[in-house]
XYZ file of C-alpha atoms in Angstrom:
336
model
C -88.989 157.299 22.549
C -88.932 160.958 22.008
C -91.426 163.263 23.609
C -93.017 164.881 20.503
C -94.827 168.237 20.381
C -97.153 169.665 17.670
C -95.420 172.335 15.581
C -98.600 174.231 15.165
C -99.959 174.389 18.762
C -96.907 173.019 20.867
C -99.432 170.455 22.577
C -97.784 166.864 23.515
C -98.007 164.289 20.669
C -97.606 160.507 20.675
C -95.446 158.778 18.039
C -98.410 157.126 16.289
C -100.302 160.337 16.050
C -101.744 161.028 12.636
C -103.746 164.084 13.946
C -103.183 166.539 16.682
C -106.073 165.887 19.112
C -105.664 169.540 20.378
C -105.653 171.646 17.089
C -106.748 169.022 14.543
C -103.837 169.424 12.344
C -103.036 166.349 10.125
C -99.637 165.050 11.156
C -96.842 162.725 9.771
C -93.455 161.621 10.994
C -90.506 162.649 8.997
C -87.538 160.355 9.495
C -85.217 162.734 7.847
C -85.989 165.418 10.399
C -86.793 162.725 13.263
C -89.896 164.919 13.982
C -93.699 164.848 13.632
C -94.628 167.451 10.964
C -97.832 169.067 9.882
C -99.019 167.898 6.502
C -101.753 169.570 4.350
C -105.122 168.169 3.484
C -103.839 166.142 0.576
C -101.140 164.559 3.051
C -98.176 166.511 1.731
C -95.205 168.029 3.469
C -92.513 170.271 2.087
C -89.246 170.091 4.063
C -86.823 172.980 4.807
C -84.786 171.908 1.736
C -87.878 172.138 -0.550
C -88.284 168.529 -1.101
C -91.959 167.282 -1.233
C -93.054 164.336 0.931
C -96.208 162.387 1.198
C -98.103 160.359 3.841
C -97.367 156.719 3.540
C -99.834 154.772 1.218
C -100.291 152.268 4.219
C -101.907 154.806 6.511
C -105.345 153.040 6.213
C -103.863 149.555 5.986
C -101.338 149.492 8.948
C -101.795 152.856 10.571
C -98.549 153.926 9.283
C -97.889 157.788 9.686
C -94.471 158.008 8.049
C -93.630 160.146 5.199
C -92.839 158.510 1.907
C -90.765 160.200 -0.989
C -93.380 159.561 -3.535
C -97.044 160.183 -3.623
C -98.905 156.876 -3.400
C -95.696 155.147 -2.306
C -94.369 153.488 0.820
C -92.192 154.943 3.409
C -88.956 153.481 4.601
C -90.034 151.395 7.181
C -93.022 149.939 5.135
C -90.525 149.134 2.304
C -88.533 146.907 4.587
C -91.578 144.435 4.808
C -91.192 141.900 2.056
C -94.385 139.687 2.921
C -97.667 140.661 4.619
C -101.124 138.948 4.876
C -103.503 139.187 1.976
C -106.275 141.610 1.787
C -108.749 138.762 2.485
C -107.145 137.943 5.756
C -108.946 140.128 8.238
C -107.331 138.490 11.363
C -103.875 138.671 9.744
C -104.246 142.276 8.836
C -105.425 143.208 12.227
C -102.308 141.604 13.722
C -100.207 143.077 11.006
C -101.051 146.573 12.135
C -99.805 145.839 15.488
C -96.609 144.368 14.130
C -95.832 147.384 11.900
C -96.322 149.602 14.788
C -93.640 147.662 16.681
C -91.532 147.674 13.596
C -91.617 151.650 13.296
C -90.512 151.830 16.999
C -87.642 149.585 16.269
C -86.431 151.501 13.263
C -86.816 154.871 15.270
C -84.701 153.359 18.046
C -82.048 152.081 15.539
C -81.943 155.583 13.976
C -81.354 157.033 17.390
C -78.555 154.731 18.334
C -77.017 155.337 14.697
C -77.127 151.661 13.536
C -77.193 151.456 9.635
C -80.384 150.098 8.175
C -80.143 148.984 4.491
C -83.108 147.552 2.850
C -82.929 144.126 1.040
C -84.348 145.886 -2.026
C -81.304 148.147 -2.135
C -78.668 145.356 -1.159
C -79.698 141.813 -1.976
C -76.733 140.305 0.041
C -76.619 142.195 3.200
C -79.888 144.023 3.365
C -82.758 143.679 5.633
C -86.252 142.515 5.050
C -89.308 141.256 7.063
C -91.632 138.541 6.323
C -94.646 139.019 8.587
C -96.706 135.917 8.172
C -100.228 135.035 9.141
C -100.917 131.824 10.761
C -104.592 132.031 9.564
C -103.419 131.742 5.845
C -101.298 128.526 6.425
C -102.025 125.065 7.019
C -101.573 123.214 10.402
C -98.345 121.618 9.114
C -97.054 124.678 7.661
C -96.426 126.681 10.794
C -94.757 129.912 11.092
C -91.181 129.680 12.457
C -89.910 132.981 13.876
C -86.325 133.505 13.099
C -83.659 135.315 10.925
C -81.773 133.923 8.091
C -79.159 136.082 6.152
C -80.956 139.461 6.295
C -84.637 138.073 6.385
C -86.529 138.216 9.598
C -89.579 136.085 9.842
C -92.350 136.813 12.536
C -95.609 135.197 13.142
C -98.192 137.731 13.331
C -100.199 135.708 15.743
C -97.713 137.033 18.317
C -99.517 140.310 18.047
C -102.573 138.832 19.683
C -102.079 139.336 23.472
C -104.109 136.295 24.267
C -102.102 133.998 22.095
C -98.884 135.463 23.214
C -99.680 134.992 26.820
C -100.562 131.298 26.284
C -96.996 130.938 24.666
C -95.390 132.769 27.363
C -96.886 130.709 30.150
C -96.237 127.454 28.135
C -92.559 128.350 27.914
C -92.394 129.754 31.257
C -91.118 133.200 30.148
C -91.090 136.266 32.237
C -91.632 138.534 29.286
C -92.922 138.309 25.775
C -93.967 141.161 23.419
C -94.077 141.793 19.545
C -91.405 144.640 19.932
C -89.340 142.198 21.954
C -89.445 139.700 19.219
C -88.268 142.418 16.701
C -85.519 143.511 18.988
C -84.382 139.947 19.445
C -84.401 138.853 15.695
C -82.569 142.199 14.704
C -79.951 141.242 17.104
C -79.320 138.085 14.947
C -79.133 140.322 11.856
C -76.538 142.763 13.386
C -74.660 139.921 14.950
C -74.156 138.597 11.384
C -73.327 142.108 10.006
C -71.097 143.793 12.696
C -69.257 140.928 14.467
C -66.306 140.502 12.354
C -62.570 140.641 12.564
C -61.203 141.413 16.144
C -64.692 141.854 17.326
C -65.416 138.087 16.549
C -62.674 136.945 18.949
C -64.225 138.891 21.920
C -67.649 137.933 20.998
C -66.664 134.207 21.284
C -65.009 134.781 24.420
C -68.228 136.284 25.992
C -70.952 134.240 24.429
C -69.255 130.909 23.478
C -68.444 129.145 20.237
C -70.802 130.136 17.521
C -69.909 127.093 15.507
C -71.656 124.860 17.927
C -74.388 122.656 16.261
C -77.580 124.758 16.456
C -79.789 121.909 15.745
C -78.441 119.883 18.621
C -78.485 122.915 20.867
C -82.284 123.369 20.335
C -82.949 119.708 20.753
C -81.008 119.832 24.066
C -82.571 122.994 25.361
C -86.222 121.944 25.001
C -85.277 118.400 26.291
C -83.131 119.327 29.216
C -83.978 122.873 29.822
C -81.405 125.603 30.997
C -78.467 124.333 33.065
C -78.586 124.757 36.883
C -77.244 128.186 37.869
C -77.784 129.790 34.532
C -78.959 132.934 36.230
C -75.373 133.934 37.147
C -74.192 134.271 33.461
C -77.204 134.706 31.287
C -79.982 137.293 30.921
C -82.651 134.613 30.227
C -83.079 130.848 30.135
C -83.481 131.105 26.473
C -80.072 132.620 26.185
C -78.359 129.511 27.412
C -79.395 127.622 24.303
C -76.785 128.660 21.914
C -74.297 131.518 21.667
C -76.371 132.985 18.787
C -79.317 133.200 21.132
C -77.363 134.468 24.051
C -76.158 137.351 21.687
C -79.658 138.035 20.464
C -81.208 138.004 23.737
C -78.536 140.293 25.319
C -78.979 142.441 22.148
C -82.690 142.758 22.899
C -82.070 143.913 26.356
C -79.493 146.539 25.220
C -82.297 147.996 23.112
C -84.814 147.653 25.897
C -82.429 149.599 28.189
C -81.508 152.293 25.806
C -85.153 153.045 24.862
C -86.439 153.109 28.266
C -83.783 155.283 29.579
C -84.060 157.690 26.799
C -87.767 157.734 27.197
C -87.565 158.181 30.921
C -85.349 161.129 30.283
C -87.750 162.636 27.818
C -90.637 162.458 30.194
C -88.804 163.742 33.178
C -88.577 160.489 35.010
C -84.654 160.838 35.245
C -82.205 163.683 34.668
C -79.914 161.496 32.572
C -78.694 162.886 29.205
C -78.204 160.882 26.153
C -76.776 157.545 26.746
C -73.717 158.231 24.654
C -72.422 160.365 27.366
C -71.738 157.486 29.540
C -68.138 156.121 29.401
C -69.395 152.512 29.543
C -72.666 150.735 29.216
C -71.757 149.017 32.448
C -72.091 152.479 34.237
C -75.402 153.293 32.745
C -76.870 149.860 33.839
C -75.545 150.156 37.461
C -76.013 153.876 37.848
C -79.295 154.454 36.085
C -81.148 151.459 34.813
C -80.912 149.283 38.115
C -82.528 151.987 40.340
C -84.876 153.124 37.653
C -86.201 149.508 37.142
C -86.624 149.020 40.968
C -88.958 152.240 41.065
C -90.848 151.219 38.003
C -91.396 147.673 39.321
C -92.736 148.911 42.451
C -95.143 151.446 40.513
C -96.398 148.387 38.572
C -96.938 146.424 41.784
C -98.751 149.497 43.313
C -101.200 148.938 40.364
C -101.585 145.248 40.780
C -99.484 144.328 37.691
C -96.312 142.256 37.128
C -92.931 143.932 37.051
C -92.170 146.054 34.292
C -88.573 144.520 34.065
C -88.606 141.034 35.502
C -84.867 140.410 35.000
C -81.689 140.477 37.110
C -78.346 141.414 35.369
C -75.414 139.582 36.795
C -71.814 140.584 36.210
C -71.140 138.332 33.218
C -74.218 139.878 31.443
C -72.893 143.370 32.154
C -69.836 142.399 30.273
C -71.903 141.166 27.308
C -74.001 144.328 27.315
C -70.882 146.638 27.318
C -69.586 144.574 24.345
C -72.823 145.125 22.332
C -72.744 148.685 23.282
C -69.231 148.756 21.716
C -70.735 147.895 18.282
C -72.561 150.997 17.947
C -70.985 153.164 15.308
C -68.836 155.767 16.726
C -68.502 153.783 20.053
C -65.126 153.160 21.678
C -64.045 149.547 20.823
C -63.569 147.270 23.886
C -62.047 144.219 21.843
């Protein structure tokens, strides 16, 4: 995440700020400029090209601070959401705010890395959409299943509730579970569907396994038997062992974890590393920067009596997988 500063008083800002706490200037995020910009009292901003932008209509509903092209309209990130809770669902709307905040963070990072984002409203075949569903509006039998299907990502908004999410994490014996992590994992399924084609597909199968393996059987086997003995030597998580699709999505999520965390550390002076694009291979970035950085951050967390920030070990085979996923980035050197 970028370290933003107010254009009026030059004081530090957070990505979610709608008001500078120092000079009280109203603010909004400009995706076109990748910057937080001042807006007037009507929520209007005129960019350097003379185009007029307006604060997103969902500022009060979801806390969205992004600019929209039309007055009373939605921003790009909000337009990606196809389904949200009803206005009468107070619990769902509270969780929806947290989910949308994570989604905006995701979109910002994908923009940073250069991955194309095409809304389903623009491309009904290959476009992206999110169904953010509220458990409180559904029957016990009609549960929300988190997943991706042909461009539509479905998320359970109950996962925005820390208490609920911790219960699930403990039950599944996971070391890590966050809403942003869900977004990163599911978007991995989407980009695997979009980007792994041609020669890239052969290399993907070599690294992750046969994607044609029966998925339903894989789910049943995983939850009946658990991960295979010694899975830590070749996978980033136990869940990644279930099926090649899940291995790809889990590894993709960690690719985004690593990229975002290193960029943020650089922005805030925790490391002198430049943009990740300067590294010849993602392997070098992980071994030379990420591994020592996470050791330090984990120790800081322990000093505060908290769990490790990054409770994972990256073995050699996972480094190969991460390097492959990094090669899918637009403009990256192909490693097929």
